[in-house]
Amino acid sequence: MKYLIFMLFLSLPKYGIAQETPSKLSETSNSFIGNWNIDLRPTPDSDEYFQYFVVKTINKNAFNGTFYSSEITNGILNNNWPELYFAFSTTDQSNEYYHSGYLKDGKLYGITYCPKRGFTAPWTGIKE
């Protein structure tokens, strides 16, 4: 009996941490929702070139919105790391673009890849 009580006592901190995690993840996910001003400059020395990334809603690990005036498809979130990671795709008239990144300290860090154009570029964003 003492062994059982001891084991239950040892497991209490684990359950306390598990209860805090969803709240923290929910807070991080909610901070992802909104309008982001994304700097898409083609080179580090280029002038700033801003476009909007709008995260409208989050449902579990999926999200929707727009990026560069295109509807987001396959928006996915990963809350299993210290930062919130995301990935999604968009299209224009002739190409599909793949995007991924993470949210850290209130700033977005991302990268875009377009196989048909042989194009990839990093970008950053701040929330409005």
Coordinates of N, CA, C and O in Angstrom, one line a residue:
M1 N 0.8 -1.2 0.0 CA 0.0 0.0 0.0 C 0.9 1.3 0.0 O 0.6 2.2 -0.7
K2 N 1.9 1.3 0.8 CA 2.8 2.4 0.9 C 3.5 2.7 -0.5 O 3.6 3.8 -0.9
Y3 N 3.8 1.6 -1.2 CA 4.4 1.7 -2.5 C 3.4 2.3 -3.5 O 3.8 3.2 -4.3
L4 N 2.2 1.9 -3.4 CA 1.2 2.5 -4.3 C 1.0 4.0 -4.1 O 1.0 4.8 -5.0
I5 N 0.9 4.4 -2.8 CA 0.8 5.8 -2.5 C 2.0 6.6 -2.9 O 1.9 7.7 -3.5
F6 N 3.2 6.0 -2.7 CA 4.4 6.6 -3.2 C 4.4 6.9 -4.7 O 4.8 7.9 -5.2
M7 N 4.0 5.8 -5.4 CA 4.0 5.9 -6.9 C 3.0 7.0 -7.4 O 3.2 7.7 -8.3
L8 N 1.8 7.1 -6.7 CA 0.9 8.1 -7.0 C 1.4 9.5 -6.8 O 1.2 10.4 -7.5
F9 N 2.1 9.6 -5.7 CA 2.7 10.9 -5.3 C 3.7 11.3 -6.4 O 3.8 12.5 -6.8
L10 N 4.6 10.4 -6.8 CA 5.6 10.7 -7.9 C 4.9 11.1 -9.2 O 5.5 11.9 -9.9
S11 N 3.8 10.6 -9.5 CA 3.1 10.9 -10.7 C 2.4 12.2 -10.7 O 2.0 12.8 -11.8
L12 N 2.1 12.8 -9.6 CA 1.4 14.1 -9.5 C 2.0 15.2 -10.3 O 1.4 15.9 -11.1
P13 N 3.4 15.5 -10.2 CA 3.9 16.6 -11.0 C 3.7 16.4 -12.5 O 3.5 17.3 -13.3
K14 N 3.8 15.1 -13.0 CA 3.6 14.8 -14.4 C 2.3 15.3 -14.9 O 2.1 15.9 -15.9
Y15 N 1.2 15.0 -14.1 CA -0.1 15.3 -14.4 C -0.3 16.8 -14.4 O -1.0 17.4 -15.2
G16 N 0.3 17.5 -13.5 CA 0.2 19.0 -13.4 C 0.8 19.6 -14.6 O 0.2 20.6 -15.2
I17 N 1.9 19.1 -15.1 CA 2.5 19.7 -16.3 C 1.6 19.4 -17.5 O 1.4 20.3 -18.4
A18 N 1.1 18.2 -17.6 CA 0.2 17.9 -18.8 C -1.0 18.8 -18.8 O -1.5 19.1 -19.9
Q19 N -1.5 19.2 -17.7 CA -2.6 20.1 -17.7 C -2.3 21.5 -18.1 O -3.1 22.2 -18.7
E20 N -1.0 21.9 -17.9 CA -0.6 23.3 -18.3 C -0.4 23.4 -19.8 O -0.6 24.4 -20.4
T21 N 0.1 22.3 -20.4 CA 0.5 22.3 -21.8 C -0.6 22.7 -22.7 O -0.4 23.6 -23.5
P22 N -1.8 22.1 -22.7 CA -2.8 22.6 -23.6 C -3.2 24.1 -23.5 O -3.4 24.7 -24.5
S23 N -3.2 24.6 -22.3 CA -3.4 26.0 -22.1 C -2.4 26.9 -22.8 O -2.6 27.8 -23.5
K24 N -1.1 26.5 -22.6 CA 0.0 27.2 -23.3 C -0.1 27.1 -24.8 O 0.1 28.0 -25.5
L25 N -0.4 25.9 -25.3 CA -0.5 25.6 -26.7 C -1.7 26.4 -27.3 O -1.6 27.0 -28.4
S26 N -2.8 26.5 -26.6 CA -3.9 27.2 -27.0 C -3.6 28.7 -27.1 O -3.9 29.4 -28.1
E27 N -2.8 29.2 -26.1 CA -2.4 30.6 -26.1 C -1.5 30.9 -27.3 O -1.7 31.9 -28.0
T28 N -0.6 30.0 -27.6 CA 0.3 30.2 -28.7 C -0.4 30.2 -30.0 O -0.2 31.0 -30.9
S29 N -1.4 29.2 -30.2 CA -2.2 29.1 -31.4 C -3.0 30.4 -31.6 O -3.1 30.9 -32.7
N30 N -3.6 30.9 -30.5 CA -4.4 32.1 -30.6 C -3.6 33.3 -31.0 O -4.1 34.2 -31.7
S31 N -2.3 33.3 -30.6 CA -1.5 34.5 -31.0 C -1.1 34.4 -32.5 O -0.7 35.4 -33.1
F32 N -1.3 33.2 -33.1 CA -1.0 33.0 -34.5 C -2.2 33.6 -35.4 O -1.9 34.1 -36.5
I33 N -3.4 33.7 -34.8 CA -4.5 34.2 -35.6 C -4.4 35.7 -35.7 O -4.0 36.4 -34.8
G34 N -4.7 36.2 -36.9 CA -4.6 37.6 -37.1 C -4.0 38.0 -38.5 O -3.7 37.1 -39.3
N35 N -3.7 39.3 -38.6 CA -3.1 39.8 -39.8 C -1.6 40.0 -39.6 O -1.2 40.7 -38.7
W36 N -0.8 39.4 -40.5 CA 0.7 39.5 -40.4 C 1.2 40.2 -41.6 O 0.7 40.0 -42.7
N37 N 2.1 41.1 -41.4 CA 2.8 41.9 -42.5 C 4.1 41.1 -42.8 O 5.0 41.1 -41.9
I38 N 4.2 40.5 -43.9 CA 5.3 39.6 -44.3 C 6.2 40.4 -45.3 O 5.8 40.9 -46.3
D39 N 7.5 40.4 -44.9 CA 8.5 41.0 -45.8 C 9.1 39.9 -46.7 O 9.7 39.0 -46.3
L40 N 8.8 40.1 -48.0 CA 9.2 39.1 -49.0 C 10.3 39.6 -49.9 O 10.4 39.2 -51.0
R41 N 11.1 40.4 -49.4 CA 12.2 41.0 -50.2 C 13.0 39.8 -50.8 O 13.3 38.8 -50.1
P42 N 13.4 39.9 -52.1 CA 14.1 38.8 -52.7 C 15.6 38.6 -52.3 O 16.1 37.5 -52.4
T43 N 16.2 39.6 -51.8 CA 17.6 39.5 -51.3 C 17.7 40.3 -50.0 O 16.9 41.2 -49.8
P44 N 18.7 40.0 -49.2 CA 18.9 40.8 -48.0 C 19.1 42.3 -48.2 O 18.7 43.1 -47.4
D45 N 19.6 42.7 -49.4 CA 19.9 44.1 -49.6 C 18.8 44.8 -50.4 O 18.9 46.0 -50.7
S46 N 17.8 44.0 -50.8 CA 16.6 44.6 -51.5 C 15.8 45.5 -50.6 O 15.8 45.3 -49.4
D47 N 15.0 46.4 -51.2 CA 14.0 47.1 -50.5 C 13.0 46.2 -49.9 O 12.7 45.1 -50.5
E48 N 12.3 46.6 -48.8 CA 11.3 45.9 -48.2 C 10.1 45.7 -49.3 O 9.8 46.6 -50.1
Y49 N 9.5 44.5 -49.2 CA 8.4 44.2 -50.1 C 7.4 43.4 -49.3 O 7.6 42.3 -48.9
F50 N 6.3 44.1 -48.9 CA 5.4 43.5 -47.9 C 4.1 43.0 -48.6 O 3.6 43.6 -49.5
Q51 N 3.6 41.8 -48.1 CA 2.4 41.2 -48.5 C 1.7 40.7 -47.2 O 2.4 40.5 -46.2
Y52 N 0.4 40.5 -47.2 CA -0.3 40.0 -46.0 C -0.4 38.5 -45.9 O -0.6 37.9 -47.0
F53 N -0.3 38.0 -44.7 CA -0.6 36.7 -44.4 C -1.7 36.8 -43.3 O -1.5 37.4 -42.2
V54 N -2.9 36.3 -43.6 CA -4.0 36.4 -42.7 C -4.4 35.0 -42.2 O -4.8 34.2 -43.0
V55 N -4.3 34.8 -40.9 CA -4.8 33.5 -40.3 C -6.2 33.8 -39.7 O -6.3 34.6 -38.8
K56 N -7.2 33.2 -40.3 CA -8.6 33.5 -40.0 C -9.0 32.6 -38.8 O -9.5 33.1 -37.8
T57 N -8.9 31.3 -38.9 CA -9.3 30.4 -37.9 C -8.4 29.2 -37.7 O -7.6 28.9 -38.6
I58 N -8.4 28.6 -36.5 CA -7.7 27.4 -36.2 C -8.7 26.4 -35.7 O -9.5 26.7 -34.8
N59 N -8.6 25.2 -36.2 CA -9.4 24.1 -35.7 C -8.4 22.9 -35.4 O -8.0 22.3 -36.4
K60 N -8.1 22.7 -34.2 CA -7.2 21.6 -33.7 C -5.8 21.9 -34.4 O -5.2 22.9 -34.0
N61 N -5.3 21.1 -35.3 CA -4.0 21.4 -35.9 C -4.1 21.9 -37.3 O -3.2 21.9 -38.1
A62 N -5.3 22.4 -37.7 CA -5.5 23.0 -39.0 C -5.9 24.4 -39.0 O -6.4 24.9 -38.0
F63 N -5.5 25.2 -40.0 CA -5.9 26.6 -40.0 C -6.2 27.0 -41.4 O -5.8 26.3 -42.4
N64 N -6.9 28.2 -41.6 CA -7.2 28.7 -42.9 C -7.0 30.2 -42.9 O -6.8 30.8 -41.8
G65 N -6.9 30.7 -44.1 CA -6.7 32.2 -44.2 C -6.2 32.5 -45.7 O -6.6 31.7 -46.6
T66 N -5.5 33.5 -45.8 CA -4.9 33.9 -47.1 C -3.4 34.3 -47.0 O -3.0 34.7 -45.9
F67 N -2.7 34.2 -48.1 CA -1.3 34.6 -48.1 C -1.1 35.2 -49.5 O -1.4 34.5 -50.5
Y68 N -0.6 36.4 -49.6 CA -0.3 37.0 -50.9 C -1.6 37.0 -51.7 O -1.6 36.8 -52.9
S69 N -2.7 37.3 -51.1 CA -4.1 37.4 -51.7 C -4.6 36.0 -52.2 O -5.5 36.0 -53.0
S70 N -4.0 34.9 -51.9 CA -4.4 33.6 -52.3 C -4.9 32.8 -51.1 O -4.4 32.9 -50.0
E71 N -6.0 32.0 -51.3 CA -6.5 31.2 -50.3 C -5.5 30.1 -49.8 O -4.8 29.5 -50.7
I72 N -5.4 29.9 -48.6 CA -4.5 28.9 -48.0 C -5.2 27.6 -48.1 O -6.4 27.4 -47.9
T73 N -4.4 26.6 -48.6 CA -4.9 25.2 -48.6 C -4.0 24.4 -47.7 O -2.8 24.7 -47.6
N74 N -4.5 23.3 -47.1 CA -3.7 22.4 -46.3 C -2.9 23.0 -45.2 O -1.8 22.7 -45.0
G75 N -3.5 24.0 -44.6 CA -2.8 24.7 -43.5 C -2.7 23.8 -42.3 O -3.8 23.3 -41.8
I76 N -1.5 23.5 -41.8 CA -1.3 22.6 -40.7 C -0.4 23.2 -39.7 O 0.6 23.9 -40.0
L77 N -0.7 22.9 -38.4 CA 0.1 23.4 -37.3 C 0.7 22.3 -36.5 O 0.1 21.2 -36.5
N78 N 1.9 22.5 -35.9 CA 2.5 21.5 -35.1 C 2.9 22.2 -33.8 O 3.8 23.1 -33.7
N79 N 2.2 21.8 -32.7 CA 2.4 22.4 -31.4 C 3.3 21.5 -30.5 O 3.4 21.7 -29.3
N80 N 4.0 20.6 -31.1 CA 4.8 19.6 -30.3 C 6.2 20.1 -30.0 O 7.0 19.4 -29.3
W81 N 6.6 21.3 -30.4 CA 7.9 21.9 -30.2 C 7.7 23.2 -29.4 O 6.6 23.7 -29.3
P82 N 8.8 23.7 -28.9 CA 8.7 25.0 -28.1 C 8.1 26.1 -28.9 O 7.4 27.0 -28.4
E83 N 8.3 26.1 -30.2 CA 7.7 27.1 -31.1 C 6.6 26.5 -31.9 O 6.5 25.3 -32.0
L84 N 5.7 27.3 -32.3 CA 4.5 26.8 -33.1 C 5.0 26.8 -34.6 O 5.4 27.8 -35.2
Y85 N 5.0 25.6 -35.2 CA 5.4 25.4 -36.6 C 4.2 25.3 -37.4 O 3.1 24.8 -37.0
F86 N 4.3 25.7 -38.7 CA 3.1 25.7 -39.6 C 3.6 25.4 -41.0 O 4.8 25.6 -41.3
A87 N 2.7 24.9 -41.8 CA 2.9 24.7 -43.2 C 1.6 24.8 -44.0 O 0.5 24.6 -43.4
F88 N 1.7 25.3 -45.2 CA 0.5 25.4 -46.1 C 0.9 25.6 -47.5 O 2.1 25.7 -47.8
S89 N -0.1 25.6 -48.4 CA 0.2 25.9 -49.8 C -0.8 26.9 -50.3 O -1.8 27.2 -49.8
T90 N -0.4 27.5 -51.4 CA -1.2 28.5 -52.1 C -0.9 28.3 -53.6 O 0.0 27.6 -54.0
T91 N -1.8 28.9 -54.5 CA -1.6 28.8 -55.9 C -1.8 30.2 -56.5 O -2.6 31.1 -55.9
D92 N -1.2 30.4 -57.7 CA -1.6 31.6 -58.5 C -2.1 31.0 -59.8 O -2.5 29.9 -59.9
Q93 N -2.1 31.8 -60.9 CA -2.6 31.4 -62.1 C -1.9 30.2 -62.7 O -2.5 29.4 -63.5
S94 N -0.6 30.0 -62.4 CA 0.1 28.9 -63.1 C 1.0 28.1 -62.2 O 1.6 27.2 -62.6
N95 N 1.1 28.4 -60.9 CA 2.0 27.7 -60.0 C 1.4 27.4 -58.6 O 0.5 28.1 -58.2
E96 N 2.0 26.4 -58.0 CA 1.7 26.0 -56.6 C 2.9 26.4 -55.8 O 4.0 26.1 -56.2
Y97 N 2.6 27.0 -54.6 CA 3.7 27.4 -53.7 C 3.5 26.7 -52.4 O 2.4 26.6 -51.9
Y98 N 4.6 26.3 -51.8 CA 4.6 25.6 -50.5 C 5.3 26.5 -49.5 O 6.4 27.1 -49.8
H99 N 4.7 26.7 -48.4 CA 5.2 27.6 -47.4 C 5.3 26.8 -46.0 O 4.5 26.0 -45.7
S100 N 6.3 27.2 -45.3 CA 6.4 26.6 -43.9 C 7.2 27.6 -43.0 O 7.9 28.5 -43.6
G101 N 7.1 27.5 -41.7 CA 7.8 28.4 -40.8 C 7.4 28.1 -39.4 O 6.8 27.1 -39.1
Y102 N 7.8 29.1 -38.6 CA 7.5 29.0 -37.2 C 7.3 30.4 -36.5 O 7.7 31.4 -37.1
L103 N 6.6 30.4 -35.4 CA 6.3 31.6 -34.6 C 7.3 31.6 -33.4 O 7.2 30.6 -32.6
K104 N 8.1 32.6 -33.3 CA 9.0 32.7 -32.1 C 9.0 34.1 -31.7 O 9.3 35.1 -32.4
D105 N 8.8 34.3 -30.4 CA 8.8 35.6 -29.7 C 8.0 36.7 -30.5 O 8.5 37.8 -30.7
G106 N 6.8 36.3 -30.9 CA 5.9 37.2 -31.6 C 6.3 37.5 -33.0 O 5.7 38.4 -33.6
K107 N 7.2 36.8 -33.6 CA 7.6 37.1 -35.0 C 7.5 35.8 -35.8 O 7.8 34.7 -35.3
L108 N 7.1 35.9 -37.1 CA 7.1 34.7 -38.0 C 8.4 34.6 -38.8 O 8.9 35.6 -39.3
Y109 N 8.9 33.4 -38.9 CA 10.0 33.1 -39.8 C 9.6 32.0 -40.7 O 9.1 31.0 -40.3
G110 N 9.7 32.3 -42.0 CA 9.2 31.3 -43.0 C 10.0 31.1 -44.2 O 11.0 31.9 -44.4
I111 N 9.6 30.2 -45.0 CA 10.3 30.0 -46.3 C 9.2 29.6 -47.3 O 8.2 28.9 -47.0
T112 N 9.4 30.0 -48.5 CA 8.5 29.6 -49.6 C 9.2 28.9 -50.7 O 10.4 29.2 -51.0
Y113 N 8.6 27.9 -51.3 CA 9.2 27.1 -52.3 C 8.2 26.9 -53.4 O 7.1 26.5 -53.2
C114 N 8.7 27.1 -54.7 CA 7.9 26.8 -55.9 C 8.7 26.0 -56.8 O 9.6 26.5 -57.5
P115 N 8.4 24.7 -56.9 CA 9.2 23.8 -57.8 C 9.2 24.2 -59.2 O 10.2 24.1 -59.9
K116 N 8.0 24.6 -59.8 CA 8.0 24.9 -61.2 C 8.8 26.1 -61.6 O 9.3 26.2 -62.7
R117 N 9.0 27.0 -60.6 CA 9.8 28.2 -60.9 C 11.2 28.0 -60.4 O 12.0 28.9 -60.7
G118 N 11.5 26.9 -59.8 CA 12.9 26.7 -59.2 C 13.2 27.8 -58.2 O 14.3 28.4 -58.2
F119 N 12.2 28.1 -57.4 CA 12.3 29.3 -56.5 C 12.1 28.9 -55.1 O 11.2 28.1 -54.7
T120 N 13.0 29.5 -54.2 CA 12.8 29.4 -52.8 C 13.3 30.7 -52.2 O 14.2 31.3 -52.7
A121 N 12.6 31.1 -51.1 CA 13.0 32.4 -50.5 C 12.5 32.4 -49.0 O 11.4 32.0 -48.7
P122 N 13.4 32.9 -48.1 CA 13.0 33.1 -46.7 C 12.2 34.4 -46.6 O 12.3 35.3 -47.4
W123 N 11.4 34.4 -45.5 CA 10.7 35.7 -45.2 C 10.5 35.8 -43.7 O 10.6 34.8 -43.0
T124 N 10.1 37.0 -43.3 CA 9.8 37.2 -41.9 C 8.5 38.0 -41.8 O 8.1 38.7 -42.8
G125 N 7.9 38.0 -40.7 CA 6.6 38.8 -40.5 C 6.4 39.2 -39.1 O 6.8 38.6 -38.2
I126 N 5.7 40.3 -39.0 CA 5.2 40.8 -37.7 C 3.7 41.1 -37.8 O 3.2 41.4 -38.8
K127 N 3.1 40.9 -36.6 CA 1.7 41.0 -36.5 C 1.3 42.4 -36.5 O 1.9 43.3 -35.8
E128 N 0.2 42.8 -37.1 CA -0.3 44.1 -37.1 C -1.1 44.4 -35.9 O -1.8 43.5 -35.3

